[in-house]
Tab-separated table of C-alpha atoms in Angstrom:
chain	number	residue	atom	x	y	z
A	210	LEU	CA	23.074	-6.085	-23.308
A	211	VAL	CA	22.212	-5.641	-19.618
A	212	PRO	CA	18.955	-7.263	-18.394
A	213	ASP	CA	16.207	-5.009	-17.053
A	214	GLY	CA	16.464	-4.584	-13.289
A	215	THR	CA	20.190	-5.378	-13.042
A	216	GLU	CA	21.735	-3.618	-10.058
A	217	GLY	CA	25.259	-2.310	-9.594
A	218	VAL	CA	26.003	-1.670	-13.290
A	219	GLN	CA	29.301	0.202	-13.556
A	220	VAL	CA	29.352	3.692	-15.063
A	221	GLY	CA	30.496	3.512	-18.684
A	222	THR	CA	29.169	-0.008	-19.299
A	223	VAL	CA	27.468	-0.412	-22.690
A	224	ILE	CA	23.896	-1.383	-21.811
A	225	ALA	CA	22.214	-1.285	-25.236
A	226	ILE	CA	22.850	-0.684	-28.911
A	227	LEU	CA	20.342	0.983	-31.220
A	228	LEU	CA	20.127	-0.029	-34.885
A	229	GLU	CA	19.051	2.477	-37.473
A	230	GLU	CA	17.064	1.498	-40.531
A	231	GLY	CA	19.180	-0.554	-42.876
A	232	GLU	CA	21.732	-1.592	-40.261
A	233	GLU	CA	22.341	-5.255	-39.460
A	234	ALA	CA	23.081	-7.050	-36.209
A	235	SER	CA	26.688	-7.437	-37.339
A	236	ASP	CA	26.998	-3.646	-37.323
A	237	ALA	CA	25.920	-3.688	-33.685
A	238	GLU	CA	28.517	-6.333	-32.827
A	239	THR	CA	31.216	-4.242	-34.498
A	240	ALA	CA	30.096	-1.171	-32.597
A	241	ALA	CA	30.070	-3.123	-29.323
A	242	ALA	CA	33.589	-4.359	-29.919
A	243	ALA	CA	34.756	-0.832	-30.732
A	244	ALA	CA	33.105	0.513	-27.587
A	245	ALA	CA	34.734	-2.185	-25.468
A	246	ALA	CA	38.135	-1.434	-26.983
A	247	ALA	CA	37.691	2.284	-26.374
A	248	ALA	CA	36.844	1.602	-22.755
A	249	LYS	CA	40.124	-0.226	-22.053
A	250	PRO	CA	42.475	1.890	-19.976
A	251	GLY	CA	45.667	3.003	-21.661
A	252	PRO	CA	49.210	2.555	-20.283
A	253	GLU	CA	49.807	4.256	-16.967
A	254	PRO	CA	52.092	7.312	-17.066
A	255	PRO	CA	55.435	7.038	-15.304
A	256	ALA	CA	55.283	7.648	-11.603
A	257	VAL	CA	56.123	11.191	-10.549
A	258	LYS	CA	57.498	11.934	-7.122
A	259	PRO	CA	54.891	14.041	-5.314
A	260	VAL	CA	55.866	17.583	-4.428
A	261	PRO	CA	54.721	18.841	-1.007
A	262	GLU	CA	51.957	21.392	-1.355
A	263	ALA	CA	52.192	24.789	0.247
A	264	PRO	CA	49.708	25.306	3.068
A	265	VAL	CA	46.472	26.895	1.939
A	266	ALA	CA	44.280	29.102	4.066
A	267	PRO	CA	40.975	27.409	4.861
A	268	THR	CA	38.034	28.540	2.764
A	269	ILE	CA	34.363	28.577	3.506
A	270	PRO	CA	32.581	26.303	1.011
A	271	ALA	CA	29.987	27.974	-1.146
A	272	ALA	CA	26.445	27.188	-0.111
A	273	ALA	CA	24.972	24.429	-2.210
A	274	ASP	CA	21.389	24.076	-3.300
A	275	PRO	CA	20.361	27.747	-3.088
A	276	GLU	CA	16.724	26.825	-3.694
A	277	PRO	CA	14.397	28.267	-1.057
A	278	ALA	CA	13.303	25.867	1.620
A	279	ALA	CA	10.045	24.129	0.907
A	280	PRO	CA	8.366	21.016	2.202
A	281	PRO	CA	9.389	18.032	0.107
A	282	PRO	CA	6.840	16.040	-1.786
A	283	VAL	CA	6.807	12.323	-1.147
A	284	PRO	CA	7.400	10.255	-4.293
A	285	ALA	CA	4.169	9.903	-6.165
A	286	ALA	CA	5.049	6.856	-8.174
A	287	ALA	CA	7.956	5.035	-9.753
A	288	PRO	CA	10.355	7.281	-11.694
A	289	PRO	CA	10.205	7.088	-15.462
A	290	SER	CA	12.441	4.452	-17.022
A	291	GLY	CA	15.604	5.581	-18.707
A	292	GLY	CA	17.524	8.784	-18.326
A	293	ARG	CA	19.878	10.022	-15.640
A	294	ILE	CA	18.407	10.943	-12.285
A	295	LYS	CA	18.718	14.712	-11.806
A	296	ALA	CA	20.301	15.553	-8.464
A	297	SER	CA	22.665	18.175	-7.108
A	298	PRO	CA	26.187	17.026	-6.118
A	299	LEU	CA	25.406	17.693	-2.465
A	300	ALA	CA	22.197	15.663	-2.667
A	301	ARG	CA	24.071	12.762	-4.292
A	302	ARG	CA	26.714	12.778	-1.553
A	303	MET	CA	24.102	12.967	1.209
A	304	ALA	CA	22.100	10.138	-0.362
A	305	LYS	CA	25.201	7.978	-0.596
A	306	ASP	CA	26.193	8.704	3.003
A	307	SER	CA	22.667	7.895	4.222
A	308	ASN	CA	22.301	4.836	1.987
A	309	ILE	CA	19.202	6.305	0.317
A	310	PRO	CA	18.598	5.190	-3.314
A	311	LEU	CA	18.069	8.288	-5.449
A	312	GLU	CA	15.392	6.517	-7.489
A	313	THR	CA	13.182	6.439	-4.382
A	314	VAL	CA	13.335	10.223	-3.898
A	315	GLN	CA	11.039	12.721	-5.633
A	316	GLY	CA	12.872	15.931	-6.459
A	317	SER	CA	11.354	19.293	-5.576
A	318	GLY	CA	13.966	21.439	-7.344
A	319	PRO	CA	13.751	22.871	-10.863
A	320	HIS	CA	12.565	20.277	-13.412
A	321	GLY	CA	12.296	17.646	-10.665
A	322	ARG	CA	15.931	17.957	-9.584
A	323	ILE	CA	16.702	16.270	-6.263
A	324	VAL	CA	18.167	18.757	-3.788
A	325	LYS	CA	19.276	18.800	-0.172
A	326	ARG	CA	15.814	19.230	1.345
A	327	ASP	CA	14.573	16.130	-0.511
A	328	ILE	CA	17.327	13.972	0.971
A	329	ASP	CA	16.672	15.465	4.415
A	330	ALA	CA	13.021	14.447	4.113
A	331	ALA	CA	13.882	10.978	2.859
A	332	ALA	CA	16.348	10.523	5.711
A	333	ALA	CA	13.702	11.637	8.205
A	334	GLY	CA	11.314	9.057	6.823
A	335	ALA	CA	13.986	6.372	6.897
A	336	ALA	CA	14.640	7.186	10.533
A	337	VAL	CA	11.165	5.942	11.493
A	338	ALA	CA	11.618	2.854	13.652
A	339	ARG	CA	11.027	-0.306	11.674
A	340	PRO	CA	10.324	-3.662	13.294
A	341	ALA	CA	12.813	-6.398	12.560
A	342	PRO	CA	11.721	-8.822	9.817
A	343	ALA	CA	9.716	-11.714	11.179
A	344	PRO	CA	11.676	-14.955	11.555
A	345	VAL	CA	11.251	-17.343	8.634
A	346	PRO	CA	9.121	-20.390	9.498
A	347	THR	CA	11.379	-23.398	9.249
A	348	ASP	CA	8.657	-25.816	8.162
A	349	ILE	CA	7.023	-23.788	5.354
A	350	PRO	CA	8.550	-23.725	1.850
A	351	TYR	CA	8.934	-20.210	0.448
A	352	VAL	CA	10.734	-18.143	-2.165
A	353	GLU	CA	12.034	-14.588	-1.909
A	354	GLU	CA	11.340	-12.090	-4.685
A	355	ARG	CA	13.328	-8.915	-5.165
A	356	LEU	CA	11.065	-5.867	-4.913
A	357	SER	CA	10.616	-3.740	-8.001
A	358	THR	CA	11.550	-0.074	-7.837
A	359	MET	CA	7.863	0.851	-7.848
A	360	ARG	CA	7.071	-1.530	-4.991
A	361	LYS	CA	9.994	-0.157	-2.943
A	362	ILE	CA	8.719	3.379	-3.460
A	363	ILE	CA	5.143	2.386	-2.575
A	364	ALA	CA	6.360	0.730	0.627
A	365	ARG	CA	8.438	3.764	1.616
A	366	ARG	CA	5.627	6.207	0.792
A	367	LEU	CA	2.994	4.344	2.767
A	368	GLU	CA	5.298	3.985	5.746
A	369	GLU	CA	6.102	7.700	5.713
A	370	ALA	CA	2.447	8.654	5.211
A	371	LYS	CA	1.183	6.672	8.199
A	372	ALA	CA	4.135	7.654	10.394
A	373	THR	CA	4.210	11.385	9.658
A	374	VAL	CA	0.684	12.404	8.574
A	375	PRO	CA	-2.014	12.575	11.298
A	376	HIS	CA	-4.945	10.840	9.599
A	377	PHE	CA	-8.554	11.203	10.649
A	378	TYR	CA	-11.581	9.594	9.022
A	379	LEU	CA	-15.168	10.587	8.238
A	380	THR	CA	-17.756	8.209	6.726
A	381	LEU	CA	-21.257	8.625	5.329
A	382	ASP	CA	-23.668	6.851	2.974
A	383	VAL	CA	-24.709	8.313	-0.383
A	384	GLU	CA	-27.981	7.359	-2.076
A	385	ILE	CA	-27.179	6.833	-5.750
A	386	ASP	CA	-30.435	5.619	-7.373
A	387	LYS	CA	-30.917	8.908	-9.272
A	388	LEU	CA	-27.261	8.825	-10.343
A	389	LEU	CA	-27.551	5.262	-11.664
A	390	LYS	CA	-30.648	6.183	-13.670
A	391	LEU	CA	-28.977	9.301	-15.107
A	392	ARG	CA	-25.918	7.278	-16.049
A	393	LYS	CA	-28.076	4.648	-17.767
A	394	ASP	CA	-30.013	7.283	-19.741
A	395	LEU	CA	-26.828	9.126	-20.688
A	396	ASN	CA	-25.109	5.946	-21.892
A	397	GLU	CA	-28.124	5.054	-24.046
A	398	GLU	CA	-27.780	8.434	-25.749
A	399	LEU	CA	-23.995	8.253	-26.070
A	400	GLY	CA	-23.851	4.813	-27.654
A	401	LYS	CA	-20.275	3.520	-27.576
A	402	SER	CA	-18.798	6.327	-25.447
A	403	LYS	CA	-19.975	4.954	-22.105
A	404	VAL	CA	-19.434	6.893	-18.884
A	405	SER	CA	-18.743	5.108	-15.611
A	406	LEU	CA	-19.894	5.770	-12.079
A	407	ASN	CA	-16.302	6.712	-11.300
A	408	ASP	CA	-16.420	9.498	-13.906
A	409	PHE	CA	-19.326	11.116	-12.030
A	410	ILE	CA	-17.446	10.644	-8.735
A	411	ILE	CA	-14.374	12.465	-10.115
A	412	ARG	CA	-16.498	15.418	-11.202
A	413	ALA	CA	-18.412	15.477	-7.917
A	414	VAL	CA	-15.140	15.567	-5.955
A	415	ALA	CA	-13.879	18.490	-8.043
A	416	LEU	CA	-17.145	20.422	-7.703
A	417	ALA	CA	-17.256	19.771	-3.947
A	418	LEU	CA	-13.740	21.189	-3.614
A	419	GLY	CA	-14.961	24.280	-5.449
A	420	LYS	CA	-17.809	24.633	-2.984
A	421	VAL	CA	-15.552	23.953	0.041
A	422	PRO	CA	-12.164	25.443	-0.981
A	423	ASP	CA	-10.794	25.026	2.544
A	424	ALA	CA	-10.554	21.309	1.737
A	425	ASN	CA	-8.480	21.931	-1.405
A	426	VAL	CA	-5.293	22.587	0.527
A	427	GLN	CA	-1.876	21.196	1.371
A	428	PHE	CA	0.087	21.444	4.615
A	429	ALA	CA	3.541	22.922	3.961
A	430	GLY	CA	5.328	23.380	7.262
A	431	ASP	CA	4.703	26.942	8.396
A	432	VAL	CA	2.399	27.800	5.463
A	433	MET	CA	-0.793	26.417	3.969
A	434	ARG	CA	-1.102	26.013	0.215
A	435	ARG	CA	-4.607	26.802	-1.075
A	436	PHE	CA	-5.174	25.513	-4.589
A	437	GLU	CA	-7.286	27.430	-7.066
A	438	ARG	CA	-8.347	24.432	-9.125
A	439	ALA	CA	-9.130	20.768	-8.449
A	440	ASP	CA	-6.675	18.243	-9.909
A	441	VAL	CA	-8.050	14.816	-9.003
A	442	SER	CA	-5.678	11.827	-8.732
A	443	VAL	CA	-7.329	8.466	-9.371
A	444	ALA	CA	-5.755	5.236	-8.104
A	445	VAL	CA	-5.244	2.701	-10.910
A	446	ALA	CA	-4.008	-0.835	-10.239
A	447	THR	CA	-1.151	-2.027	-12.456
A	448	ASP	CA	0.999	-5.163	-12.421
A	449	GLY	CA	3.715	-3.252	-10.541
A	450	GLY	CA	1.423	-1.576	-8.001
A	451	LEU	CA	-0.820	1.458	-7.711
A	452	ILE	CA	-0.282	4.584	-9.769
A	453	THR	CA	-2.377	7.748	-9.627
A	454	PRO	CA	-2.968	9.452	-13.006
A	455	ILE	CA	-4.480	12.917	-12.683
A	456	ILE	CA	-7.576	14.527	-14.187
A	457	ARG	CA	-6.474	18.151	-14.142
A	458	ASP	CA	-9.010	20.919	-13.562
A	459	ALA	CA	-11.762	18.290	-13.307
A	460	GLY	CA	-14.300	20.876	-12.160
A	461	ASN	CA	-14.212	22.539	-15.581
A	462	LYS	CA	-14.585	19.312	-17.583
A	463	SER	CA	-17.789	17.517	-18.466
A	464	VAL	CA	-18.447	13.951	-17.339
A	465	VAL	CA	-17.920	12.799	-20.933
A	466	GLN	CA	-14.574	14.628	-21.166
A	467	ILE	CA	-13.491	13.098	-17.860
A	468	SER	CA	-14.536	9.647	-19.103
A	469	ILE	CA	-12.515	9.900	-22.320
A	470	GLU	CA	-9.462	11.258	-20.508
A	471	MET	CA	-9.667	8.680	-17.696
A	472	LYS	CA	-9.884	5.734	-20.105
A	473	ASP	CA	-6.765	6.948	-21.911
A	474	LEU	CA	-4.817	7.560	-18.693
A	475	ALA	CA	-5.771	4.188	-17.194
A	476	GLU	CA	-4.811	2.309	-20.352
A	477	ARG	CA	-1.425	4.003	-20.558
A	478	ALA	CA	-0.873	3.569	-16.801
A	479	ARG	CA	-1.277	-0.204	-17.128
A	480	SER	CA	1.092	-0.305	-20.112
A	481	GLY	CA	3.699	1.871	-18.347
A	482	LYS	CA	3.424	4.747	-20.833
A	483	LEU	CA	2.391	7.614	-18.575
A	484	LEU	CA	4.554	10.718	-18.516
A	485	PRO	CA	5.731	11.865	-15.054
A	486	GLU	CA	3.609	15.018	-15.206
A	487	GLU	CA	0.532	12.820	-15.753
A	488	TYR	CA	0.818	11.105	-12.360
A	489	GLN	CA	2.795	13.559	-10.213
A	490	GLY	CA	0.883	16.274	-8.406
A	491	GLY	CA	-2.854	16.412	-7.830
A	492	THR	CA	-4.728	18.078	-4.978
A	493	ILE	CA	-6.827	15.111	-3.780
A	494	SER	CA	-7.021	11.382	-4.535
A	495	ILE	CA	-9.811	8.846	-5.127
A	496	SER	CA	-9.526	5.114	-4.462
A	497	ASN	CA	-12.513	3.051	-5.635
A	498	LEU	CA	-12.779	-0.609	-4.610
A	499	GLY	CA	-16.520	-0.856	-5.144
A	500	MET	CA	-16.081	-2.953	-8.277
A	501	TYR	CA	-14.404	-5.604	-6.086
A	502	GLY	CA	-17.408	-5.833	-3.783
A	503	ILE	CA	-15.777	-3.854	-0.951
A	504	ARG	CA	-18.466	-2.113	1.068
A	505	GLU	CA	-16.308	0.244	3.142
A	506	PHE	CA	-12.613	0.973	3.726
A	507	SER	CA	-10.191	3.714	4.746
A	508	ALA	CA	-7.402	4.681	2.343
A	509	VAL	CA	-3.914	5.994	3.151
A	510	ILE	CA	-3.314	9.639	2.222
A	511	ASN	CA	-1.118	10.228	-0.817
A	512	PRO	CA	1.375	12.874	0.451
A	513	PRO	CA	1.809	15.758	0.024
A	514	GLN	CA	-1.947	15.803	-0.616
A	515	ALA	CA	-4.208	16.382	2.373
A	516	ALA	CA	-7.059	13.984	1.620
A	517	ILE	CA	-8.105	10.803	-0.160
A	518	LEU	CA	-11.642	9.562	-0.729
A	519	ALA	CA	-12.350	5.813	-0.420
A	520	ILE	CA	-15.350	4.656	-2.468
A	521	GLY	CA	-17.224	1.466	-1.581
A	522	LYS	CA	-19.732	-0.666	-3.446
A	523	GLY	CA	-23.190	0.644	-4.267
A	524	GLU	CA	-25.719	-1.875	-3.000
A	525	GLU	CA	-29.398	-2.075	-2.143
A	526	ARG	CA	-29.991	-1.635	1.590
A	527	PRO	CA	-33.009	-1.033	3.814
A	528	ILE	CA	-33.562	2.552	4.968
A	529	VAL	CA	-36.230	4.266	7.043
A	530	ARG	CA	-37.999	7.134	5.270
A	531	HIS	CA	-40.994	8.955	6.807
A	532	GLY	CA	-41.385	6.186	9.353
A	533	ALA	CA	-41.525	3.403	6.760
A	534	VAL	CA	-38.858	0.875	5.814
A	535	GLN	CA	-37.873	1.152	2.170
A	536	THR	CA	-34.888	0.105	0.070
A	537	ALA	CA	-32.354	2.335	-1.682
A	538	THR	CA	-29.011	1.912	-3.389
A	539	LEU	CA	-26.421	3.230	-0.960
A	540	MET	CA	-22.692	3.750	-1.440
A	541	THR	CA	-20.424	4.201	1.585
A	542	VAL	CA	-17.641	6.780	1.196
A	543	THR	CA	-14.847	7.567	3.661
A	544	ILE	CA	-12.503	10.532	3.576
A	545	SER	CA	-9.036	10.209	5.098
A	546	ALA	CA	-7.783	13.715	5.861
A	547	ASP	CA	-4.556	15.288	7.111
A	548	HIS	CA	-5.598	16.938	10.383
A	549	ARG	CA	-2.768	19.486	10.039
A	550	ALA	CA	-4.500	20.907	6.970
A	551	ILE	CA	-8.179	19.981	7.286
A	552	ASP	CA	-10.276	20.214	10.433
A	553	GLY	CA	-13.163	17.848	11.132
A	554	VAL	CA	-15.838	20.412	10.280
A	555	ILE	CA	-14.192	21.226	6.952
A	556	GLY	CA	-13.911	17.534	6.127
A	557	ALA	CA	-17.590	17.055	7.003
A	558	ARG	CA	-18.664	20.030	4.859
A	559	PHE	CA	-16.694	18.691	1.892
A	560	LEU	CA	-18.109	15.188	2.288
A	561	ASN	CA	-21.681	16.522	2.464
A	562	ALA	CA	-21.118	18.719	-0.607
A	563	PHE	CA	-19.840	15.626	-2.443
A	564	LYS	CA	-22.955	13.716	-1.310
A	565	ASP	CA	-25.267	16.515	-2.464
A	566	TYR	CA	-23.862	16.410	-6.006
A	567	LEU	CA	-24.212	12.630	-6.296
A	568	GLU	CA	-27.748	12.599	-4.887
A	569	ALA	CA	-28.825	15.413	-7.235
A	570	PRO	CA	-26.700	14.398	-10.263
A	571	LEU	CA	-28.344	16.781	-12.733
A	572	THR	CA	-26.572	19.631	-10.899
A	573	MET	CA	-23.272	18.174	-12.124
A	574	LEU	CA	-24.334	18.578	-15.752
A	575	ILE	CA	-25.078	22.285	-15.493
């Protein structure tokens, strides 16, 4: 009854009617009419002359949101459709006062509930100076499109990430000829269940984090969170924007398991059927643009994670080996790391461990 994306819908408005098996559309119309009639306000009671209240001693309001302070996560993706946004009364009032849409805030309280610290973090991000919109060219025809909720969240997240997270970047080339041959041989044996280069990359990232655990961390104010397993977020492009489904505990899954799981997650991400717990969290992210012919790029960190790995295209390039010019298939990878959590040496050790696994791919199958 109310189109998708409609803003400003009043509380209590009938937005949809569900028909059970055997019911007709006329039943829905009857139900809608009954609901509308029930919503009409009744006659107002007769006015009563107010009686002055006796003075009351001031009271100290009870502290709201007793949850312990913790650094707020930045929204990982668009909130799931349907359902009421969970937020404490104080958080709702603060969001309203600060003009912060609750759907753009990721809750850090129990069961994803939005609490005071989440609004404080969102307000801090909103306080970042924004340049005024560029003037509209008067001689160029254009149309304006209202941003989707997901696109608004992506814009806010990226702005906060670049404004509040001190990025640094490390780049190296990985020789992948042995990996390509192993993948070809494995796919010939598997038949229909093909594995992709990205599946090997996911496993290599997880194994490298196991070898360099100081890179599997998260900055959290006055503490550092050290994770005991590698949950790898993988950027997937959808019609509404990027979403990052997670391969959990990727270091303890085979390449074939990762491939099956990744295909399912990517398919459901593009159809909008992922559950929140399938794209929220993760300890590191991967963004692969190699299939689009991109040779090298630097990705923006996905807070509160501390690193993201940007994967370029594998291509044949000349190299010098033992004084002679030869060719090899090289893939350029760049890590963007949060310098508050990961030092340059740690980032370099992780990147070299990742390279070692890809250049000796049989070690990933052990």
